[in-house]
Every structure is written in C-alpha cells, then in structure tokens.
GROMACS .gro file of C-alpha atoms in nm:
model
  497
    1MET     CA    1   8.571  19.548  23.945
    2ARG     CA    2   8.761  19.813  24.142
    3LYS     CA    3   9.106  19.712  24.259
    4LYS     CA    4   9.340  19.801  24.506
    5ILE     CA    5   9.676  19.849  24.297
    6ALA     CA    6  10.023  19.957  24.399
    7ILE     CA    7  10.256  20.163  24.203
    8ILE     CA    8  10.591  20.136  24.249
    9GLY     CA    9  10.797  20.459  24.163
   10SER     CA   10  10.699  20.784  24.073
   11GLY     CA   11  10.865  20.863  23.754
   12ILE     CA   12  10.728  20.948  23.416
   13SER     CA   13  10.546  20.604  23.357
   14GLY     CA   14  10.457  20.551  23.680
   15LEU     CA   15  10.289  20.865  23.702
   16SER     CA   16  10.136  20.791  23.364
   17ALA     CA   17  10.001  20.423  23.527
   18ALA     CA   18   9.844  20.592  23.839
   19ALA     CA   19   9.637  20.858  23.656
   20TYR     CA   20   9.494  20.615  23.383
   21ALA     CA   21   9.455  20.319  23.686
   22ALA     CA   22   9.241  20.577  23.909
   23LYS     CA   23   9.053  20.700  23.648
   24LYS     CA   24   8.902  20.365  23.613
   25GLY     CA   25   8.800  20.387  23.969
   26ASN     CA   26   9.066  20.172  24.108
   27GLU     CA   27   9.221  20.285  24.465
   28VAL     CA   28   9.566  20.361  24.359
   29HIS     CA   29   9.883  20.390  24.583
   30VAL     CA   30  10.227  20.505  24.440
   31PHE     CA   31  10.515  20.460  24.635
   32GLU     CA   32  10.854  20.633  24.544
   33LYS     CA   33  11.191  20.578  24.745
   34ASN     CA   34  11.277  20.910  24.703
   35GLY     CA   35  11.136  21.237  24.869
   36SER     CA   36  10.953  21.382  24.557
   37PRO     CA   37  10.804  21.270  24.232
   38GLY     CA   38  10.944  21.234  23.879
   39GLY     CA   39  11.227  20.988  23.900
   40ARG     CA   40  11.482  21.068  23.653
   41ALA     CA   41  11.250  21.379  23.609
   42ARG     CA   42  11.326  21.526  23.948
   43GLN     CA   43  11.445  21.861  24.018
   44PHE     CA   44  11.634  22.010  24.288
   45LYS     CA   45  11.696  22.358  24.436
   46THR     CA   46  12.019  22.541  24.604
   47ASP     CA   47  12.051  22.775  24.892
   48ASN     CA   48  12.204  23.035  24.646
   49GLY     CA   49  11.895  23.072  24.410
   50TYR     CA   50  11.915  22.803  24.123
   51THR     CA   51  11.671  22.578  24.027
   52PHE     CA   52  11.812  22.245  23.841
   53ASP     CA   53  11.631  21.972  23.659
   54MET     CA   54  11.780  21.672  23.713
   55GLY     CA   55  11.698  21.455  23.396
   56PRO     CA   56  11.506  21.504  23.037
   57SER     CA   57  11.573  21.851  22.925
   58TRP     CA   58  11.439  21.808  22.566
   59TYR     CA   59  11.069  21.881  22.508
   60TRP     CA   60  11.005  21.719  22.190
   61MET     CA   61  10.685  21.552  22.103
   62PRO     CA   62  10.451  21.808  22.229
   63ASP     CA   63  10.157  21.630  22.051
   64ILE     CA   64  10.197  21.321  22.242
   65ILE     CA   65  10.232  21.503  22.601
   66ASN     CA   66   9.943  21.668  22.535
   67ASP     CA   67   9.705  21.349  22.488
   68PHE     CA   68   9.794  21.249  22.788
   69PHE     CA   69   9.622  21.574  22.941
   70ARG     CA   70   9.352  21.552  22.688
   71ASP     CA   71   9.247  21.220  22.794
   72PHE     CA   72   9.174  21.343  23.132
   73GLY     CA   73   8.999  21.676  23.011
   74TYR     CA   74   9.284  21.934  23.055
   75GLU     CA   75   9.528  22.077  22.789
   76THR     CA   76   9.893  22.143  22.856
   77ASN     CA   77   9.852  22.513  22.938
   78ASP     CA   78   9.612  22.475  23.213
   79PHE     CA   79   9.910  22.362  23.384
   80TYR     CA   80  10.272  22.559  23.250
   81ASP     CA   81  10.354  22.753  22.962
   82LEU     CA   82  10.547  22.632  22.664
   83THR     CA   83  10.824  22.837  22.512
   84PRO     CA   84  10.936  22.779  22.148
   85LEU     CA   85  11.321  22.788  22.119
   86ASN     CA   86  11.463  22.966  21.848
   87PRO     CA   87  11.748  22.840  21.765
   88GLN     CA   88  11.645  22.488  21.858
   89PHE     CA   89  11.976  22.428  21.934
   90GLU     CA   90  12.336  22.497  21.840
   91MET     CA   91  12.575  22.201  21.711
   92ILE     CA   92  12.969  22.303  21.758
   93PHE     CA   93  13.245  22.124  21.524
   94SER     CA   94  13.583  22.178  21.489
   95ASP     CA   95  13.544  22.389  21.214
   96GLY     CA   96  13.197  22.562  21.258
   97THR     CA   97  12.856  22.581  21.424
   98ILE     CA   98  12.558  22.498  21.273
   99SER     CA   99  12.209  22.696  21.450
  100LEU     CA  100  11.895  22.494  21.387
  101PRO     CA  101  11.593  22.735  21.325
  102LYS     CA  102  11.276  22.683  21.454
  103ASN     CA  103  11.111  22.798  21.108
  104TYR     CA  104  11.138  22.484  20.852
  105GLU     CA  105  11.167  22.710  20.571
  106GLU     CA  106  11.472  22.864  20.708
  107MET     CA  107  11.574  22.494  20.831
  108LYS     CA  108  11.562  22.418  20.474
  109ILE     CA  109  11.777  22.718  20.365
  110LEU     CA  110  12.030  22.604  20.616
  111PHE     CA  111  12.033  22.270  20.441
  112GLU     CA  112  12.081  22.410  20.111
  113ASN     CA  113  12.348  22.626  20.211
  114LEU     CA  114  12.557  22.323  20.326
  115GLU     CA  115  12.484  22.064  20.014
  116LYS     CA  116  12.324  22.155  19.674
  117ASP     CA  117  11.966  22.010  19.689
  118ALA     CA  118  11.984  21.925  20.031
  119GLY     CA  119  11.666  22.146  20.127
  120ILE     CA  120  11.424  21.931  19.871
  121LYS     CA  121  11.593  21.610  20.010
  122LEU     CA  122  11.508  21.724  20.369
  123ASP     CA  123  11.153  21.796  20.211
  124GLU     CA  124  11.122  21.424  20.106
  125PHE     CA  125  11.297  21.316  20.432
  126MET     CA  126  11.053  21.475  20.646
  127GLU     CA  127  10.753  21.367  20.442
  128ALA     CA  128  10.865  21.007  20.483
  129ALA     CA  129  10.952  21.069  20.896
  130GLN     CA  130  10.599  21.224  20.901
  131TYR     CA  131  10.458  20.907  20.783
  132LYS     CA  132  10.631  20.711  21.049
  133TYR     CA  133  10.556  20.926  21.312
  134HIS     CA  134  10.215  20.902  21.282
  135VAL     CA  135  10.227  20.523  21.242
  136GLY     CA  136  10.467  20.457  21.490
  137MET     CA  137  10.395  20.673  21.767
  138LYS     CA  138   9.998  20.684  21.713
  139GLU     CA  139   9.947  20.301  21.624
  140PHE     CA  140  10.289  20.122  21.655
  141VAL     CA  141  10.398  20.203  22.016
  142ASN     CA  142  10.044  20.181  22.150
  143LYS     CA  143  10.066  19.796  22.151
  144PRO     CA  144  10.118  19.568  22.477
  145CYS     CA  145  10.349  19.362  22.273
  146HIS     CA  146  10.267  19.005  22.434
  147ASN     CA  147  10.281  18.840  22.061
  148TRP     CA  148  10.329  18.963  21.690
  149SER     CA  149   9.948  18.894  21.642
  150GLU     CA  150   9.880  19.245  21.758
  151PHE     CA  151  10.077  19.389  21.481
  152VAL     CA  152   9.862  19.179  21.220
  153SER     CA  153   9.636  19.484  21.095
  154LEU     CA  154   9.599  19.626  20.746
  155LYS     CA  155   9.731  19.997  20.824
  156ILE     CA  156  10.042  19.806  20.984
  157ALA     CA  157  10.080  19.564  20.727
  158LYS     CA  158  10.045  19.840  20.442
  159SER     CA  159  10.315  20.034  20.620
  160ALA     CA  160  10.579  19.782  20.690
  161PHE     CA  161  10.766  19.877  20.398
  162LYS     CA  162  10.746  20.243  20.453
  163LEU     CA  163  10.844  20.211  20.824
  164ASP     CA  164  11.170  20.111  20.705
  165LEU     CA  165  11.230  19.885  20.999
  166LEU     CA  166  11.517  19.669  20.831
  167SER     CA  167  11.712  19.981  20.709
  168ASN     CA  168  11.984  20.095  20.958
  169PHE     CA  169  11.964  20.477  21.024
  170ARG     CA  170  12.292  20.551  20.906
  171ASP     CA  171  12.260  20.424  20.580
  172TYR     CA  172  11.907  20.573  20.573
  173ILE     CA  173  12.044  20.899  20.648
  174GLY     CA  174  12.326  20.862  20.372
  175LYS     CA  175  12.056  20.820  20.102
  176TYR     CA  176  11.956  21.170  20.187
  177PHE     CA  177  12.260  21.358  20.262
  178SER     CA  178  12.613  21.355  20.222
  179ASN     CA  179  12.731  21.670  20.417
  180ALA     CA  180  12.934  21.554  20.743
  181LYS     CA  181  12.774  21.812  20.923
  182LEU     CA  182  12.425  21.712  20.801
  183LYS     CA  183  12.470  21.387  20.847
  184ALA     CA  184  12.553  21.431  21.240
  185LEU     CA  185  12.284  21.672  21.284
  186MET     CA  186  12.015  21.420  21.151
  187GLU     CA  187  12.195  21.152  21.363
  188PHE     CA  188  12.211  21.326  21.656
  189PRO     CA  189  11.829  21.262  21.820
  190VAL     CA  190  11.927  20.879  21.784
  191ILE     CA  191  12.230  20.884  22.030
  192PHE     CA  192  11.996  20.847  22.351
  193LEU     CA  193  11.841  20.530  22.184
  194GLY     CA  194  12.108  20.334  22.309
  195ALA     CA  195  12.303  20.217  22.000
  196SER     CA  196  12.528  20.346  21.710
  197PRO     CA  197  12.309  20.470  21.434
  198LYS     CA  198  12.461  20.188  21.256
  199ASN     CA  199  12.226  19.984  21.474
  200ILE     CA  200  11.920  20.154  21.519
  201PRO     CA  201  11.631  20.115  21.284
  202ALA     CA  202  11.554  20.373  21.013
  203LEU     CA  203  11.209  20.405  21.169
  204TYR     CA  204  11.328  20.642  21.413
  205SER     CA  205  11.358  20.895  21.181
  206LEU     CA  206  11.023  20.976  21.334
  207MET     CA  207  11.246  21.158  21.598
  208ASN     CA  208  11.367  21.441  21.359
  209TYR     CA  209  11.020  21.499  21.272
  210GLY     CA  210  10.882  21.476  21.624
  211GLY     CA  211  11.165  21.721  21.721
  212TYR     CA  212  11.257  21.912  21.407
  213VAL     CA  213  10.953  21.987  21.281
  214LEU     CA  214  10.708  22.012  21.527
  215GLY     CA  215  10.971  22.217  21.734
  216THR     CA  216  11.194  22.212  22.067
  217TRP     CA  217  10.972  22.333  22.332
  218TYR     CA  218  11.079  22.462  22.712
  219PRO     CA  219  10.815  22.461  23.018
  220MET     CA  220  10.864  22.764  23.181
  221GLY     CA  221  10.973  22.672  23.519
  222GLY     CA  222  11.137  22.352  23.438
  223PHE     CA  223  11.075  22.049  23.280
  224TYR     CA  224  10.941  21.931  23.618
  225GLU     CA  225  10.642  22.132  23.543
  226LEU     CA  226  10.563  21.817  23.341
  227VAL     CA  227  10.583  21.614  23.668
  228LYS     CA  228  10.417  21.808  23.876
  229ALA     CA  229  10.126  21.833  23.631
  230MET     CA  230  10.106  21.472  23.607
  231LYS     CA  231  10.090  21.438  23.959
  232THR     CA  232   9.812  21.680  23.978
  233VAL     CA  233   9.630  21.473  23.720
  234ALA     CA  234   9.682  21.152  23.884
  235GLU     CA  235   9.544  21.295  24.263
  236VAL     CA  236   9.280  21.472  24.095
  237GLN     CA  237   9.133  21.093  23.974
  238GLY     CA  238   9.245  20.997  24.302
  239ALA     CA  239   9.560  20.840  24.342
  240LYS     CA  240   9.774  20.851  24.663
  241PHE     CA  241  10.133  20.904  24.670
  242HIS     CA  242  10.352  20.785  24.945
  243PHE     CA  243  10.734  20.955  24.939
  244ASN     CA  244  11.032  20.813  25.119
  245HIS     CA  245  10.852  20.478  25.112
  246ASN     CA  246  11.125  20.230  24.986
  247VAL     CA  247  10.960  19.860  24.841
  248GLU     CA  248  11.198  19.639  24.968
  249LYS     CA  249  11.015  19.279  24.903
  250LEU     CA  250  10.729  19.116  24.675
  251ASN     CA  251  10.573  18.900  24.870
  252THR     CA  252  10.371  18.624  24.696
  253GLU     CA  253  10.125  18.339  24.738
  254LYS     CA  254   9.930  18.105  24.495
  255GLY     CA  255  10.053  18.249  24.167
  256LYS     CA  256  10.021  18.597  24.285
  257VAL     CA  257  10.188  18.916  24.450
  258ARG     CA  258   9.970  18.908  24.778
  259SER     CA  259  10.170  19.212  24.957
  260LEU     CA  260  10.466  19.439  24.949
  261THR     CA  261  10.708  19.486  25.236
  262ILE     CA  262  10.746  19.898  25.216
  263ASN     CA  263  10.981  20.045  25.534
  264LYS     CA  264  10.954  19.663  25.681
  265GLU     CA  265  10.583  19.668  25.668
  266LYS     CA  266  10.345  19.474  25.493
  267TRP     CA  267  10.111  19.630  25.245
  268GLU     CA  268   9.817  19.430  25.088
  269PHE     CA  269   9.725  19.500  24.694
  270ASP     CA  270   9.524  19.319  24.434
  271VAL     CA  271   9.764  19.421  24.159
  272VAL     CA  272  10.103  19.554  24.121
  273ILE     CA  273  10.235  19.753  23.871
  274ALA     CA  274  10.625  19.821  23.886
  275SER     CA  275  10.761  20.136  23.732
  276SER     CA  276  11.102  20.070  23.896
  277ASP     CA  277  11.396  19.971  23.731
  278TYR     CA  278  11.255  19.608  23.552
  279HIS     CA  279  11.597  19.424  23.659
  280HIS     CA  280  11.575  19.568  24.033
  281THR     CA  281  11.217  19.503  24.055
  282GLU     CA  282  11.254  19.156  23.981
  283THR     CA  283  11.553  19.109  24.263
  284LEU     CA  284  11.266  19.133  24.490
  285LEU     CA  285  11.088  18.842  24.385
  286ASP     CA  286  11.232  18.474  24.463
  287GLU     CA  287  11.427  18.374  24.154
  288LYS     CA  288  11.158  18.109  24.052
  289TYR     CA  289  10.913  18.418  23.998
  290ARG     CA  290  11.161  18.638  23.783
  291ASN     CA  291  11.116  18.688  23.409
  292TYR     CA  292  11.434  18.698  23.315
  293SER     CA  293  11.794  18.547  23.466
  294GLU     CA  294  12.120  18.749  23.514
  295ASN     CA  295  12.240  18.625  23.195
  296TYR     CA  296  11.959  18.795  23.010
  297TRP     CA  297  12.046  19.132  23.149
  298GLU     CA  298  12.390  19.057  23.111
  299SER     CA  299  12.311  18.979  22.695
  300LYS     CA  300  12.103  19.308  22.640
  301THR     CA  301  12.227  19.634  22.490
  302PHE     CA  302  12.173  19.904  22.687
  303ALA     CA  303  12.119  20.323  22.636
  304PRO     CA  304  12.392  20.483  22.805
  305SER     CA  305  12.447  20.622  23.140
  306CYS     CA  306  12.605  20.986  23.186
  307LEU     CA  307  12.828  21.213  23.366
  308ILE     CA  308  12.650  21.542  23.449
  309TYR     CA  309  12.733  21.842  23.612
  310TYR     CA  310  12.483  22.102  23.746
  311LEU     CA  311  12.688  22.389  23.766
  312GLY     CA  312  12.574  22.783  23.886
  313PHE     CA  313  12.819  23.024  23.747
  314LYS     CA  314  12.809  23.426  23.913
  315GLU     CA  315  12.788  23.640  23.590
  316PRO     CA  316  12.582  23.553  23.250
  317ILE     CA  317  12.780  23.336  22.947
  318THR     CA  318  12.770  23.497  22.665
  319ARG     CA  319  12.743  23.333  22.297
  320LEU     CA  320  12.566  23.060  22.456
  321LYS     CA  321  12.200  22.911  22.370
  322HIS     CA  322  11.961  22.700  22.572
  323HIS     CA  323  12.075  22.361  22.378
  324THR     CA  324  12.428  22.343  22.267
  325LEU     CA  325  12.583  22.017  22.115
  326PHE     CA  326  12.969  21.966  22.135
  327PHE     CA  327  13.054  21.757  21.829
  328GLU     CA  328  13.416  21.838  21.770
  329ASN     CA  329  13.556  21.556  21.833
  330ASP     CA  330  13.499  21.197  21.648
  331PHE     CA  331  13.130  21.086  21.715
  332ASP     CA  332  13.218  20.712  21.626
  333LYS     CA  333  13.492  20.728  21.846
  334HIS     CA  334  13.276  20.807  22.126
  335ILE     CA  335  12.985  20.566  22.038
  336ASP     CA  336  13.274  20.292  22.064
  337ALA     CA  337  13.379  20.388  22.379
  338ILE     CA  338  12.988  20.344  22.506
  339TYR     CA  339  12.904  20.041  22.327
  340THR     CA  340  13.186  19.843  22.222
  341ASN     CA  341  13.522  19.944  22.457
  342LYS     CA  342  13.282  20.047  22.740
  343ASN     CA  343  13.558  20.299  22.875
  344TRP     CA  344  13.572  20.631  22.946
  345PRO     CA  345  13.605  20.811  22.633
  346GLU     CA  346  13.949  20.979  22.532
  347LYS     CA  347  13.783  21.264  22.292
  348PRO     CA  348  13.415  21.300  22.427
  349LEU     CA  349  13.144  21.481  22.275
  350PHE     CA  350  12.901  21.656  22.544
  351TYR     CA  351  12.595  21.839  22.581
  352ALA     CA  352  12.541  22.177  22.754
  353CYS     CA  353  12.168  22.299  22.865
  354CYS     CA  354  12.131  22.670  22.979
  355PRO     CA  355  11.792  22.723  23.056
  356SER     CA  356  11.829  23.007  23.206
  357LYS     CA  357  11.911  23.214  22.879
  358THR     CA  358  11.500  23.124  22.863
  359ASP     CA  359  11.375  23.147  23.204
  360ALA     CA  360  11.511  23.400  23.447
  361GLY     CA  361  11.341  23.192  23.732
  362VAL     CA  362  11.632  22.913  23.744
  363ALA     CA  363  11.918  23.138  23.856
  364PRO     CA  364  11.975  23.440  24.058
  365GLU     CA  365  11.968  23.771  23.847
  366ASN     CA  366  12.311  23.819  23.635
  367HIS     CA  367  12.388  23.463  23.696
  368GLU     CA  368  12.353  23.149  23.451
  369ASN     CA  369  12.245  22.807  23.513
  370ILE     CA  370  12.408  22.535  23.306
  371PHE     CA  371  12.404  22.125  23.336
  372LEU     CA  372  12.680  21.965  23.122
  373LEU     CA  373  12.587  21.604  23.005
  374MET     CA  374  12.842  21.337  22.888
  375PRO     CA  375  12.725  21.002  22.756
  376LEU     CA  376  12.892  20.697  22.897
  377ALA     CA  377  12.902  20.326  22.887
  378THR     CA  378  12.684  20.130  23.159
  379GLY     CA  379  12.892  19.958  23.403
  380ILE     CA  380  13.167  20.234  23.437
  381LYS     CA  381  13.365  20.296  23.739
  382ASP     CA  382  13.368  20.653  23.796
  383ASP     CA  383  13.536  20.844  24.086
  384GLU     CA  384  13.558  21.231  24.210
  385ASN     CA  385  13.894  21.266  24.046
  386THR     CA  386  13.757  21.148  23.715
  387ARG     CA  387  13.458  21.330  23.691
  388GLU     CA  388  13.668  21.616  23.756
  389ARG     CA  389  13.872  21.572  23.496
  390TYR     CA  390  13.619  21.590  23.222
  391LEU     CA  391  13.469  21.867  23.384
  392HIS     CA  392  13.790  22.059  23.338
  393GLU     CA  393  13.781  21.954  22.980
  394MET     CA  394  13.406  22.044  22.887
  395LEU     CA  395  13.500  22.354  23.055
  396GLN     CA  396  13.768  22.451  22.832
  397ARG     CA  397  13.561  22.392  22.544
  398LEU     CA  398  13.302  22.597  22.675
  399GLU     CA  399  13.511  22.906  22.724
  400LYS     CA  400  13.666  22.829  22.355
  401HIS     CA  401  13.341  22.861  22.229
  402THR     CA  402  13.181  23.120  22.413
  403GLY     CA  403  13.504  23.351  22.454
  404THR     CA  404  13.462  23.342  22.829
  405PRO     CA  405  13.806  23.287  23.043
  406ASP     CA  406  13.829  23.156  23.388
  407LEU     CA  407  13.488  22.973  23.415
  408GLN     CA  408  13.612  22.732  23.669
  409LEU     CA  409  13.688  23.073  23.892
  410LYS     CA  410  13.303  23.200  23.845
  411ILE     CA  411  13.150  22.884  23.953
  412ASP     CA  412  12.924  22.929  24.258
  413TYR     CA  413  12.736  22.580  24.267
  414LYS     CA  414  12.853  22.264  24.150
  415LYS     CA  415  12.724  21.932  24.182
  416SER     CA  416  12.817  21.618  23.992
  417TYR     CA  417  12.614  21.286  23.909
  418CYS     CA  418  12.712  20.991  23.751
  419ALA     CA  419  12.676  20.587  23.690
  420ARG     CA  420  12.695  20.517  24.117
  421ASP     CA  421  12.430  20.817  24.153
  422PHE     CA  422  12.201  20.614  23.923
  423ILE     CA  423  12.233  20.307  24.094
  424SER     CA  424  12.182  20.498  24.436
  425ASP     CA  425  11.906  20.659  24.356
  426TYR     CA  426  11.704  20.462  24.090
  427ASN     CA  427  11.850  20.124  24.138
  428ALA     CA  428  11.936  20.158  23.769
  429TYR     CA  429  12.096  19.805  23.626
  430ARG     CA  430  12.441  19.908  23.588
  431GLY     CA  431  12.424  20.263  23.619
  432ASN     CA  432  12.194  20.307  23.280
  433ALA     CA  433  12.073  20.630  23.232
  434TYR     CA  434  11.803  20.572  22.929
  435GLY     CA  435  11.701  20.206  22.933
  436LEU     CA  436  11.745  19.946  22.700
  437ALA     CA  437  11.895  20.035  22.353
  438ASN     CA  438  11.619  20.030  22.056
  439THR     CA  439  11.780  19.849  21.858
  440LEU     CA  440  11.596  19.583  21.609
  441LYS     CA  441  11.633  19.258  21.840
  442GLN     CA  442  11.480  19.463  22.117
  443THR     CA  443  11.211  19.618  21.965
  444ALA     CA  444  10.831  19.541  22.014
  445VAL     CA  445  10.785  19.172  22.151
  446TRP     CA  446  11.153  19.128  22.192
  447LYS     CA  447  11.176  19.348  22.463
  448PRO     CA  448  11.122  19.257  22.841
  449SER     CA  449  10.722  19.170  22.885
  450ILE     CA  450  10.498  19.390  23.059
  451ARG     CA  451  10.347  19.123  23.248
  452ASN     CA  452  10.483  18.868  23.495
  453LYS     CA  453  10.505  18.522  23.350
  454GLN     CA  454  10.427  18.369  23.661
  455LEU     CA  455  10.241  18.597  23.894
  456SER     CA  456   9.913  18.684  23.716
  457ASN     CA  457   9.886  19.027  23.885
  458LEU     CA  458  10.241  19.178  23.848
  459TYR     CA  459  10.279  19.424  23.541
  460TYR     CA  460  10.618  19.633  23.451
  461ALA     CA  461  10.618  19.983  23.322
  462GLY     CA  462  10.896  20.187  23.207
  463GLN     CA  463  11.199  20.249  22.999
  464LEU     CA  464  11.312  19.906  23.022
  465THR     CA  465  11.002  19.786  22.853
  466VAL     CA  466  10.759  19.888  22.553
  467PRO     CA  467  10.783  20.125  22.391
  468GLY     CA  468  11.097  20.228  22.540
  469PRO     CA  469  11.338  20.510  22.664
  470GLY     CA  470  11.201  20.842  22.636
  471VAL     CA  471  10.970  21.076  22.800
  472PRO     CA  472  10.662  21.072  22.542
  473PRO     CA  473  10.736  20.645  22.545
  474ALA     CA  474  10.730  20.664  22.908
  475ILE     CA  475  10.386  20.826  22.956
  476ILE     CA  476  10.253  20.550  22.685
  477SER     CA  477  10.404  20.282  22.881
  478GLY     CA  478  10.192  20.349  23.191
  479LYS     CA  479   9.908  20.416  22.977
  480ILE     CA  480   9.934  20.045  22.795
  481VAL     CA  481  10.007  19.890  23.118
  482ALA     CA  482   9.681  20.042  23.309
  483THR     CA  483   9.474  19.963  22.995
  484GLU     CA  484   9.605  19.573  23.079
  485VAL     CA  485   9.528  19.616  23.434
  486ASP     CA  486   9.138  19.730  23.375
  487LYS     CA  487   9.136  19.412  23.175
  488LEU     CA  488   9.227  19.148  23.462
  489LYS     CA  489   8.951  19.031  23.661
  490THR     CA  490   9.064  19.035  23.994
  491ILE     CA  491   8.880  18.937  24.344
  492ARG     CA  492   8.997  19.106  24.673
  493HIS     CA  493   9.207  18.832  24.845
  494GLU     CA  494   9.214  18.762  25.216
  495LYS     CA  495   9.385  19.009  25.512
  496VAL     CA  496   9.766  18.846  25.509
  497ILE     CA  497   9.787  18.810  25.863
   0.00000   0.00000   0.00000
C-alpha cells in the first residue's frame, strides 16, 4: 500500500531512506532544518573562492557506496569521478613519518622495513579482515536488529569465531605487530568509532581492509558530490525535499504519529522516519512515548565531538599530502582525555586534510584549502579563546612538518566549528560528531531501536542506531529502515483538523 512518508533530516541516512522509500512508490517528503542537504556532510563556499566539505573526508568502502547507486540502476561514475590517493595518507610521529602507499605490495614492503616478517603478518591480518568485511558489511550490518534471532543463520553461526567479536582491537593488533608505529597505523581507523582500541571489538579490523586494501579515494569536487548524487537519485524516485523546514513537534493519537508541526504548521503523514539526532527526536514527543530516558542516554558511550578549523591559505604549502595524521604525542593520553577525563587534551593528536593537493577547484589558484580536525570529548565547553589556542598549536606543528613559517600570517579565510556548533546545526546530543561508540555492549540489538516501542509508525535511522557511525553504515541504515517501513501495513488516517 502506498504510504505518505515524512523523513526528518537530509543527512546520509535520510537521503538513503528517501531514495529507497520513494522507489517503492511511496509519497516521500524530506524535511531539513538547514538550507542544504547532507547534514554533517554539507559543504560551503566562501566569497574568496574556497569550497569546504564540512564533515566526512575519508572515502572508504567504495563498493558499499556503489551498491547504493546500483540498487537504482546507476554506477558511482554516473555522478562523479573518484581519484585514488597515493599515498593514501601520511602519519607523523615524533621520530619520523609513515606514508601509506596505494599499492598493496608496496605496503607490505613498508611494513617489512619497519618490522621483520611484518609483510607476511600483514597478509595474514588482511586475509582475516577481508573475511570480516564480507560477512560484516554484507550480512551482519544489514539486520534491523529487533532481536538476536536475526543472527541465527548457518553462515553467521559458522562465522562467529572468525569475526572475533569477543577480542578487543588493541590485543588483536598486538598478535600481529610489535612495532609501535605499525600498531598506531593499524589502530588509527577505529579512533572515530568512539572508544579506545582496548574497548572496540576486533571485528572492526574490517575497516583496515575497507580502507587500506580497497583504497582511499577522493570524489572530485569534494565529498559533497556524494550528497548531491544521492539527492538526485531520491528525486528521480519521486522524493520531495523541503529545506529550512524545522520539525518542532511529533503529534500523536491512538498509538501513532498523526502529524508533524513544521515551522508552526501541521503536516499529516502515515509514517515518520527520523534520521535526525535520535535523542533530539525523542524530545519532540511526549515523555511517555519516548523509547529511552535521559538516564539511558547519559549512560551511553558516545563517539567524540571535535574541533574543526576550515582554513584558506594564500600560497601553496609544500610537503603536505591530501590526508595527514599528526601522532607525535601519546595516543592513549588523548584517548583518556576524550573518554575518561572528558577535558581538553594537553598534548593533542589531530588530522589535516588538504583537498587542494588533489582538486584545484576547491581553492583559488596558488592557494591552499585545509581543514584541521582534533577529536574531543562530548559535552565539553568550548569558547573562541580555547579554539584559537589549539589552532595556534596545530599550526605550529604544521609549520614544523612542512617547513613553512608564519602560517598564521598566510591565512585568508578562517572558520572554526566545535561542540556547540554541532548542537546548534544538528541538535547533536552533547555535541557528538560521530554518534554512538561501537563498543561490544553497544552493538547490534544493544543499539537504540530503529522503531518506536509505543508508536507503530515512527522509525529511526542514522548514526545513533544500527548499524552505527560512518558514511557507508549511514547509507545502510536508511535502506534498513525503508525496508522495515515497506513491511508496515498502513491505512491512511483521517484528516487532522
């Protein structure tokens, strides 16, 4: 039966849900509080010629992203050109630099040069990671996770031991490598999963395969090209987008959401998919209809917030790659600042992205486009003076690495973004940037439910529910929810007076 569906939020999961729900013949409306689609993956342009992606910058798991387009008869290259990065990224340590090559055989040589037999161990590691990737990303993450019976299949049962769900990521890495730089290199991909590698299941070694082996890519024009492409696919299916439309209330009657109050007007719908922040969405309901209490959310482990600086420089900066990770300081101390002490780090790690090294179109000629990102605890208090203090430190380290002096004087565009901006723009719980941590106790059925337990036509998508944070999981999240909504038998309700 054709349904009239409201989707709250046009982030990656909302775009995905819109496309899949509209493909089924439903009338789909997407409501976005901001003026453009993409959520955390938005983009902005400056008057002096810079184009900045605001969020995601690591294009990993290209096969998962392409699967979305193939579901609608397209290929990724129907919308944008992907460029492989070589090196994939650089990692800066206090006593040297590692450049991760695109070519896997060269990668093995790099490992072997740092530790005897590490090339052989890398083969063993990646063989196991490939298995996890194909079971995890093709089978495991596509479940709606209503209950554990969904995972009672012969394939998953046979895979249980090989998935290493009960091993922690740090110990797992230690079985293969002892060199400190190689350990840091292999642990890096799980940083934004929301916990120390000591608390992340070894299952997530699949990310090393999805990134290092399948490659690190860049969509020419910026990551926003993916957003535009997904919006186009959804519109071709018939979805309609409404920007600057803020959902203020979910109005309920007889066990259903009957209408949404949007910009002070009521809109009626048969089904609602909230791809907005889960906690915020629940505050739009009367308390008795919420799935979870404030105590529940306070007890959860969240992935980090972050401090971001979008910077334009009026001259090229040499010796800088597209992706650079500054790991000169102690990794665990920064992790403790995020998850244990919950304060600003004394000696932070940070990440620099310079897309103008690959894409001349994102900066004026002979200029450089850089954003700097430093992971932070959620709920942290930020102010302009603190932001500037950390910018100064990051620029000093950038100067040391590149040999370029006086970077502060060469800035011709600057914009900062931090915890309170995530709250303001995305209603992000405690200013989180990446959703719930993927710890074992917050995996699958133990994540917040994709459906409301009291209201039969309210569903949730995005990084606070299954399968979790990241662009490919968000795409999958939208598909899962649209599939569940398709199973729902809904009769159009009477007009609300």
